[in-house]
Short mmCIF file of C-alpha atoms and ligand atoms in Angstrom, two decimals:
data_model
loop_
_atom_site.label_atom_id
_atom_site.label_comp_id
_atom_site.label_asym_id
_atom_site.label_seq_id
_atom_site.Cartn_x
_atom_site.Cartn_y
_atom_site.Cartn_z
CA UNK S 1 106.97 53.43 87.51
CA UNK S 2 107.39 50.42 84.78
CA UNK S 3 105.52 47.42 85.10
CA UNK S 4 107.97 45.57 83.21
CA UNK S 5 107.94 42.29 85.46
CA UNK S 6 111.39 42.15 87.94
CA UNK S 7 113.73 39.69 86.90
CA UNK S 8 115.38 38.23 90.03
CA UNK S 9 119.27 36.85 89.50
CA UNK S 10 119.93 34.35 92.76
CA UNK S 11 124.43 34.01 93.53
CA UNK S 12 123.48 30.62 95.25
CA UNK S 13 127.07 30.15 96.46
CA UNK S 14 129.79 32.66 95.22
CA UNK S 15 133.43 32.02 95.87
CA UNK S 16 134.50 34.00 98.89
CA UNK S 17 132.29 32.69 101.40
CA UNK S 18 133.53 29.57 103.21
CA UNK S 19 131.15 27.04 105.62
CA UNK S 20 133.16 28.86 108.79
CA UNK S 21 131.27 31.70 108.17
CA UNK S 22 128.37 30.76 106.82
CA UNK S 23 127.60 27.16 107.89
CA UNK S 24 124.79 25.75 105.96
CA UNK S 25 126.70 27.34 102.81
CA UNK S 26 125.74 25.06 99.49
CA UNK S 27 129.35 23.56 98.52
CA UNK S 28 128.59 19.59 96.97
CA UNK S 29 127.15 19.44 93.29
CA UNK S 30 123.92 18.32 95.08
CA UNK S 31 123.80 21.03 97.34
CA UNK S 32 124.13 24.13 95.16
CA UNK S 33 121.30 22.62 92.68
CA UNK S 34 119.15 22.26 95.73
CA UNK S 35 119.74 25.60 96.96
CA UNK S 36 119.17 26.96 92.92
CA UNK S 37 116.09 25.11 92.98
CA UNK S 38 115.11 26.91 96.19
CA UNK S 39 115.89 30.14 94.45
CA UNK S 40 113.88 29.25 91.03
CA UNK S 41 110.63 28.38 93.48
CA UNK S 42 110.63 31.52 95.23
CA UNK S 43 110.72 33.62 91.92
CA UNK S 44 114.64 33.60 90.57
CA UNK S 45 114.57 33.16 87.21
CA UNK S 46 118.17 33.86 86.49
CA UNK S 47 120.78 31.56 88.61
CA UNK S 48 124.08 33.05 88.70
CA UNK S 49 126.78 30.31 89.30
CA UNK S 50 130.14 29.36 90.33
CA UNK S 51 130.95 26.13 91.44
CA UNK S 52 133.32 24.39 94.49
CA UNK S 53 135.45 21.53 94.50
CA UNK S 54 135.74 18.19 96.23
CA UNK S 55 137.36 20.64 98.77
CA UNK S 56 134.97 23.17 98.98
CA UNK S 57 137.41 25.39 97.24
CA UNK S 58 135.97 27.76 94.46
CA UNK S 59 136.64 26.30 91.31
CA UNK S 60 136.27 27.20 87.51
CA UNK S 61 136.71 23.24 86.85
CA UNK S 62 134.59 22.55 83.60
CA UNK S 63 133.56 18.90 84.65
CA UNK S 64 132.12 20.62 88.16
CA UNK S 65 130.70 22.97 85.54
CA UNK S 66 128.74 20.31 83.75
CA UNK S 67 127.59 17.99 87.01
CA UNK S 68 126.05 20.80 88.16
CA UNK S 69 124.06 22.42 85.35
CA UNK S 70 122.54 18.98 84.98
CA UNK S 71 121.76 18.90 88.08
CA UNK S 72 119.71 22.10 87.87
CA UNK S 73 118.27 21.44 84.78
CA UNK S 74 116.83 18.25 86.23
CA UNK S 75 115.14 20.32 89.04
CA UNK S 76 114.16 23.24 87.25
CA UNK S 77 114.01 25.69 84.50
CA UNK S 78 116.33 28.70 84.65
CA UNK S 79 118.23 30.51 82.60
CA UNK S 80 122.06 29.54 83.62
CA UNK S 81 124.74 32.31 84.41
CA UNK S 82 128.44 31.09 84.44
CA UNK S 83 130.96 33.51 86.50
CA UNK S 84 133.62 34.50 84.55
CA UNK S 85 135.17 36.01 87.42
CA UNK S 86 135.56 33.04 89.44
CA UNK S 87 137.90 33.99 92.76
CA UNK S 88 140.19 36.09 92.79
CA UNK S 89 143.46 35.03 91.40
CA UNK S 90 141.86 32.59 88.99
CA UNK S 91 144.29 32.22 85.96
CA UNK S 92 142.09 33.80 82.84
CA UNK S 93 142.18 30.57 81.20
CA UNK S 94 140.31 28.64 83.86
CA UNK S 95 137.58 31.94 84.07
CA UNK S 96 137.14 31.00 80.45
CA UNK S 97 136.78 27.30 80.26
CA UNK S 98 133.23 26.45 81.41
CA UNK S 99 132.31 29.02 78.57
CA UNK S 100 132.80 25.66 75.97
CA UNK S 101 129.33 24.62 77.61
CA UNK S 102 127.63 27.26 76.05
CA UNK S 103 125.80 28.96 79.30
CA UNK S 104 122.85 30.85 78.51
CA UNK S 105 124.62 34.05 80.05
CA UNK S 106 127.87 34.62 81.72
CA UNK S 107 129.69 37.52 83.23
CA UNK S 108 132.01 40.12 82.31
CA UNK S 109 133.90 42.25 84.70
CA UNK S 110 134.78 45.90 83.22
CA UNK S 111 137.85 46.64 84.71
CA UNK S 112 140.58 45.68 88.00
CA UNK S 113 139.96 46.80 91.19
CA UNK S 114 141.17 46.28 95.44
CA UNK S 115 138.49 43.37 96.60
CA UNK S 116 138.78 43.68 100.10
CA UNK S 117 143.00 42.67 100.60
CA UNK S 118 142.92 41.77 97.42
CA UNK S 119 143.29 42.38 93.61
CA UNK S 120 140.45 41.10 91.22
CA UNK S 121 142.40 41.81 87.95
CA UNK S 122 140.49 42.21 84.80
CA UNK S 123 142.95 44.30 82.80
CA UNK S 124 142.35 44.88 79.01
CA UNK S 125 144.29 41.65 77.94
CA UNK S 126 141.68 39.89 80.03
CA UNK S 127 137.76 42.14 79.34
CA UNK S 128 139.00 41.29 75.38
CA UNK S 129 139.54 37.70 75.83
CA UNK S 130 136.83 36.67 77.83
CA UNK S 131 134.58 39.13 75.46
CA UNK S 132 136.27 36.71 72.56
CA UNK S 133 135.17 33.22 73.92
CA UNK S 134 131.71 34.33 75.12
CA UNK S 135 131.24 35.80 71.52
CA UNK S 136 132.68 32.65 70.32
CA UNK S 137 129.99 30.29 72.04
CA UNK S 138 127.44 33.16 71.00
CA UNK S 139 126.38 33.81 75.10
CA UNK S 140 124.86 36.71 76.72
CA UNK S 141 127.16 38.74 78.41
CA UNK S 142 126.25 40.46 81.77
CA UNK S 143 128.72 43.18 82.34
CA UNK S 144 129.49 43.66 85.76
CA UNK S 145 130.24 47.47 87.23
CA UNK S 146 131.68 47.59 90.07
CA UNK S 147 132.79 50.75 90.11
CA UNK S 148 131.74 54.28 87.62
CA UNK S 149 135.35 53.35 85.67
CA UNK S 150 134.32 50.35 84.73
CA UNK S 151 130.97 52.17 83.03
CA UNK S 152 132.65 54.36 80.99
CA UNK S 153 135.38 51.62 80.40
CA UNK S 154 132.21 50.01 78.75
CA UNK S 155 132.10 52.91 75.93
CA UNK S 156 135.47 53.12 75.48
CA UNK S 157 135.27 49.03 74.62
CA UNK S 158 132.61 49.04 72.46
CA UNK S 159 134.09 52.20 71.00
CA UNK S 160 136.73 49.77 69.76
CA UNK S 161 134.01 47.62 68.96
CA UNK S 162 135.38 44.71 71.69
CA UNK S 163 132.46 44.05 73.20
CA UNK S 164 128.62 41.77 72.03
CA UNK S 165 126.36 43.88 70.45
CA UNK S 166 123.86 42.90 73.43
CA UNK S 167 124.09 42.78 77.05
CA UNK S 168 122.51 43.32 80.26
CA UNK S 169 124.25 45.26 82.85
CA UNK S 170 124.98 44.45 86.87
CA UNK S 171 125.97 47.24 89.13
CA UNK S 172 127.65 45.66 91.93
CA UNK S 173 127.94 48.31 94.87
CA UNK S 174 129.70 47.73 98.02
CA UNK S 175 132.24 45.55 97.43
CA UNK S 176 135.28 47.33 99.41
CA UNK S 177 137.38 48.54 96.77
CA UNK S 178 134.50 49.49 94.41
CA UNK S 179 131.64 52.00 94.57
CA UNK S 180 129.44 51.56 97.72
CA UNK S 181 125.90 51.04 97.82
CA UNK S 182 125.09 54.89 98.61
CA UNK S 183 121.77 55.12 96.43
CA UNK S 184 123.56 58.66 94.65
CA UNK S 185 125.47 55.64 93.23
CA UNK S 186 123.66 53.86 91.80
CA UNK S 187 121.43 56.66 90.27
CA UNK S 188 124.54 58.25 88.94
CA UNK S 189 125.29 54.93 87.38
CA UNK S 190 121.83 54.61 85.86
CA UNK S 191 121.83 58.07 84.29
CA UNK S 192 125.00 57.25 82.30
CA UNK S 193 123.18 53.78 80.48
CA UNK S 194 121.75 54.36 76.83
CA UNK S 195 118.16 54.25 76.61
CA UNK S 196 116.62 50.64 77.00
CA UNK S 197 119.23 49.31 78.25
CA UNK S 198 118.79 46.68 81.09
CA UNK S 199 120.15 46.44 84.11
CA UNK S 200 120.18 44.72 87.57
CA UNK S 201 121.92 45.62 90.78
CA UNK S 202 123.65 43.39 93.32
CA UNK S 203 123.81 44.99 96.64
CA UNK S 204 126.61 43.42 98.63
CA UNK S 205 125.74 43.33 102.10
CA UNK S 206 124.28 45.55 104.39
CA UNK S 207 123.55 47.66 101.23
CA UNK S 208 121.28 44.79 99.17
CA UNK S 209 117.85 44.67 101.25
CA UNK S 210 118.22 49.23 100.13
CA UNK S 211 119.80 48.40 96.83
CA UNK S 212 117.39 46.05 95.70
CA UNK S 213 114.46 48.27 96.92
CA UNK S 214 115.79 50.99 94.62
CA UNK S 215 116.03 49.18 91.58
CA UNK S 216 112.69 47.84 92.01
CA UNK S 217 111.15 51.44 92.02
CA UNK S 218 113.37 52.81 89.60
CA UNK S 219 112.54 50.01 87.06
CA UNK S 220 115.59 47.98 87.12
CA UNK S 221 115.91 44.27 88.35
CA UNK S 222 117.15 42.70 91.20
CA UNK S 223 120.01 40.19 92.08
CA UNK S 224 119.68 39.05 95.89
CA UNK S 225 121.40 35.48 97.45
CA UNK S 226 124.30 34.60 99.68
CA UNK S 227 127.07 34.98 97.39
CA UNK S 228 126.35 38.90 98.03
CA UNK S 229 124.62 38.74 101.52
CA UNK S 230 124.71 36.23 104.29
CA UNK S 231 122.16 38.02 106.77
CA UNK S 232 118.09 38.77 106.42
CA UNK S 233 118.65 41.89 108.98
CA UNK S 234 121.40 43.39 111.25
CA UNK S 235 122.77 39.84 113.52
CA UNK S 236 120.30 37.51 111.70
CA UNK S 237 121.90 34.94 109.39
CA UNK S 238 119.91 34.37 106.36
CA UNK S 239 118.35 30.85 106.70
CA UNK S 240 118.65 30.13 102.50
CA UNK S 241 118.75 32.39 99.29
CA UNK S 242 115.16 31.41 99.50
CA UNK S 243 114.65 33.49 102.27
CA UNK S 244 116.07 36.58 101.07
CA UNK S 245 114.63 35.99 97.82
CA UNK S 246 110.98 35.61 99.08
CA UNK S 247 111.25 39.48 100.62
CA UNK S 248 111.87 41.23 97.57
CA UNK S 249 109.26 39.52 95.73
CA UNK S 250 106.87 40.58 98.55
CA UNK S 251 108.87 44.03 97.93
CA UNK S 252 108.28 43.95 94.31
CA UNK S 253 103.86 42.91 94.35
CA UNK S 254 103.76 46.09 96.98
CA UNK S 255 105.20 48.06 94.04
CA UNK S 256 102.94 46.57 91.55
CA UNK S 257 105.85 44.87 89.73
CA UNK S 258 105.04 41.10 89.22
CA UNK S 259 108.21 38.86 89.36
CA UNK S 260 109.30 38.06 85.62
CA UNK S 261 109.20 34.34 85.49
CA UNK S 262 111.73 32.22 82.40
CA UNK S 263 110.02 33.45 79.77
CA UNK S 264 109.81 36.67 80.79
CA UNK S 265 113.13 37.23 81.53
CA UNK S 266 114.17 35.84 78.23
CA UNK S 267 112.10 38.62 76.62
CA UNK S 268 112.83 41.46 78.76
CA UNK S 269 116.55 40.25 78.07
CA UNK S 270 116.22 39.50 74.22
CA UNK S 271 117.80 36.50 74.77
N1 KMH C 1 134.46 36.27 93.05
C1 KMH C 1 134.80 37.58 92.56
C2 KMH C 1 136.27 37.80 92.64
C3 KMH C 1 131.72 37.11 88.78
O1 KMH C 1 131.14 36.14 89.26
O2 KMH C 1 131.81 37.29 87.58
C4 KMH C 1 134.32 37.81 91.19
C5 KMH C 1 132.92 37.55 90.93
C6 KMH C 1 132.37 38.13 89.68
O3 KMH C 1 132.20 36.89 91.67
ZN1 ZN C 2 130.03 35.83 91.20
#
């Protein structure tokens, strides 16, 4: 067991969910900084964000981009993770643009896959570019695998030398289309990182309270909120990211891993 402190990544608000099925879903400027700085007082330290419109649609609108990082960064500290990925069907210059306000991370998806009925595309044209602009504004990539492809998609990038020299690594599991959350999945994923690498894994649904117990043990880090999850247990809506946050850091002390606070994270992360 490590007792390299658990970083904790909190997807206040995501882009699939809508207030229909999840009612007290953050949507206004306002409302997803409150909810982040619910998330950074129960022990996130990385918030990982997209943004909605005057609508309530997802949007990758640079403007909504800005209004909201202020708004966090008047109500806490965190270290600020832009989606790259931003809904499905997003036109890849759009994923790109809120990359000109220099994020402190943002994602990068490794490869296309189904997403439920749908098609999140990420084909080659679109891992190099988006590689290109967050190299550009010198960010921190988080690669996100959502399926074992998309890992060894990662070699065959940097292979061709297309990728940052440094970046942390999200296993997303259960996403339909993708690799579930059967724990031989994510170990099999593990097993195939260099050494020291980092890595996190988002648990989508009924897989993240399992997921997120894993990682813990097997010294990896944790990303828990309602963009992956709306329910604390089977039937039981999850009151706030708050909530579901609040468990795995009780999760993570009975493990004797403290919860890696700003700092920490940016050291763990070499950011
Ligand atoms: N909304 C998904 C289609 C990311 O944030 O980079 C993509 C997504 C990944 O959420
Ligand atoms: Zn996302």
């Amino acid at each position: 067991m490590t007792d390299t402190p658990v970083i904790i990544t909190c997807p206040v608000v995501g882009a699939e969910l809508t207030r229909e099925g999840y009612p007290s879903l953050p949507i206004t400027p306002e409302e997803i900084a409150e909810a982040a700085r619910g998330a950074v007082e129960a022990g996130a330290s990385i918030i990982h964000l997209h943004v909605r419109d005057e609508e309530g649609k997802p949007s990758q609108r640079i403007d909504i981009f800005e209004m909201v990082t202020k708004k966090i960064r008047d109500r806490c500290d965190c270290i600020l993770q832009y989606s790259t990925g931003g809904a499905v069907g997003t036109p890849l210059e759009e994923r790109c643009g809120p990359l000109r306000l220099k994020p402190d991370m943002a994602t990068l998806s490794m490869g296309t896959m189904n997403f439920g009925a749908d098609i999140y595309e990420n084909t080659e044209h679109t891992i190099r570019t988006i590689s290109g602009v967050i190299q550009e504004h010198e960010i921190m990539a988080e690669l996100e695998i959502f399926d074992y492809g998309m890992m060894e998609a990662v070699e065959r990038f940097e292979g061709k030398g297309l990728l940052p020299d440094k970046y942390h690594i999200d296993f997303v599991l259960g996403v339909p289309g993708g690799m579930t959350g059967d724990i031989r999945n994510l170990i099999l994923l593990k097993d195939r990182l260099k050494p020291g690498q980092t890595w996190t894994v988002a648990g989508i649904g009924r897989y993240q309270l399992p997921l997120s117990t894993h990682a813990i043990a097997m010294g990896g880090h944790v990303r828990i909120g309602i963009e992956d999850n709306i329910y604390y247990r089977k039937g039981e809506p999850a009151s706030s990211n708050a909530q579901l946050i609040e468990r795995v850091v009780r999760i993570a002390e009975e493990f004797g891993r403290a919860v890696a606070d700003v700092d920490e994270t940016r050291k763990i992360l070499a950011l």
